[in-house]
Phi, psi and omega in degrees: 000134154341119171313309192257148157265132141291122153341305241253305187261015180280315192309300196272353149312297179326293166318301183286330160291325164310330193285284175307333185262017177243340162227180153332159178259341173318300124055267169285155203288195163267318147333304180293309155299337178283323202283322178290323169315295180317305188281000175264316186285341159283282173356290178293326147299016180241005168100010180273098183299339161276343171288296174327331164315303154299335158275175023243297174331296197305308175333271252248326198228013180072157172226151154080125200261354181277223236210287202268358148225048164258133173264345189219077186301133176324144176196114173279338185296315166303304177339299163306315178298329194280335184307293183296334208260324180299336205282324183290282184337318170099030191266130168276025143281331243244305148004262194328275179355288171306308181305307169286015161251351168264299164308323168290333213039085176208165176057042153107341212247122206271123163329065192214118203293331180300335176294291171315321198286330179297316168294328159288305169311311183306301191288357157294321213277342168272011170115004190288117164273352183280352204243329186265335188293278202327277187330324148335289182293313201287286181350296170325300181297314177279029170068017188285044197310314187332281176333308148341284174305302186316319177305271169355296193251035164272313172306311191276343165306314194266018192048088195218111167280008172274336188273354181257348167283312164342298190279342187280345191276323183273348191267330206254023176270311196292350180076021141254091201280314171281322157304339172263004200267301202265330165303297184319309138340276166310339164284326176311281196348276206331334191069083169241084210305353196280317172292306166341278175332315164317285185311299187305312176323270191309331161287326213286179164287214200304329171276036185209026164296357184259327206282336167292322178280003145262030190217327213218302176326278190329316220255019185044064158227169198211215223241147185206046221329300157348323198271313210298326169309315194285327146315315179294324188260355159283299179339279162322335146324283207320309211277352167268299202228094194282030181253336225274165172208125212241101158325305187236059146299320182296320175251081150210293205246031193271158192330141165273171051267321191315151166298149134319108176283176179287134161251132172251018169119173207275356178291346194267357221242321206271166175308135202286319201225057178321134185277008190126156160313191148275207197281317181276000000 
């Protein structure tokens, strides 16, 4: 995203995503969606590139999955269009975009992986950690591990919590056990509902027994009820609102040996002042 916004239709992207990110999409009413559609869609004619981001997410993937409130049927062909318009812009989700309408073929944009990989390379090289993950993967299928890696933790450097679950899962392969400790960590930061699961698993009781001995045993650690709540009651954030980001996890939640502080709920954890959503 632009470093600067107009205030104005930034406010109100905001409002309306919060807004949409606060229940299920089964949830809302028809109402509540047409007034978040309406405020994305101001938002978006007033040049504020996440809401466009976000109207093209609505685009590709439709609002409301029912009957009685859906407002917006999918039409991949706007997606792309608005996707094409970011790509003019020099925005690297708009890249990234394009690149997976093209490996897919859909919204106008023809099926051809050479094509997607040029876009997925451009939107790496402009900062798309979702563009460096892709590229991760092909380096990988074609036997570049170097490369691979190096993608990985370009992605995990720019806090992309999937790359950071990624490295904690190969770190605890490799029998680095406290690095994998601290990547999974740091994927929660990151808002990664999936390392959350992790962690909660493993402090928790008897059903999260493979992931402690492989993770938390070696390291002479055990079931820790406490960790395992508080892990638990992030997770469950995450799985309603994948935008959070908890910044001061570490003096809220930190590894042991440390002690636990007093917790008053996971609002003390997040980030005070978030630089923003992600890119849609």
């Amino acid at each position: 995203m632009p470093k600067i916004r107009d205030p104005e239709p930034y406010q109100m992207y905001i409002e309306a995503r919060n807004r949409w990110r606060s229940k299920i999409a089964w949830q809302f009413t028809k109402d509540e969606l047409t007034q978040i559609l309406a405020d994305v869609r101001a938002a978006s004619d007033k040049g504020d590139w996440g809401a466009r981001a976000l109207l093209a997410h609505f685009y590709l993937y439709g609002l409301g999955p029912l009957p009685k409130n859906k407002v917006l049927d999918q039409d991949e062909f706007k997606s792309v269009a608005i996707a094409r318009m970011a790509v003019e812009a020099g925005q690297p989700w708009g890249y990234y975009d394009v690149g997976v309408a093209h490996q897919y073929g859909y919204g106008g944009a023809y099926y051809d992986w050479d094509i997607a990989w040029a876009y997925y390379l451009r939107a790496a090289e402009l900062g798309s950690p979702d563009a460096q993950m892709a590229l991760a993967e092909a380096y990988r299928d074609a036997g570049r591990h170097d490369a691979e890696d190096k993608m990985i933790r370009c992605a995990y450097l720019q806090g992309h919590g999937p790359a950071a679950t990624l490295l904690g899962r190969r770190a605890r392969g490799q029998s680095h056990y406290m690095e994998a400790l601290r990547f999974h960590q740091d994927a929660v930061k990151f808002g990664s509902k999936d390392s959350a699961a992790h962690l909660y698993l493993a402090f928790g009781s008897e059903a999260g027994e493979s992931q402690r001995e492989g993770l938390l045993t070696p390291l002479g650690l055990g079931i820790d009820m406490e960790r395992y709540r508080r892990y638990l009651e992030i997770a469950e954030a995450l799985d309603l609102n994948p935008d959070l980001r908890f910044g001061r996890l570490d003096l809220l939640l930190p590894l042991p040996p440390a002690e636990l502080p007093e917790w008053r709920g996971i609002q003390d954890a997040m980030d005070p002042d978030p630089a923003g959503p992600p890119s849609y």
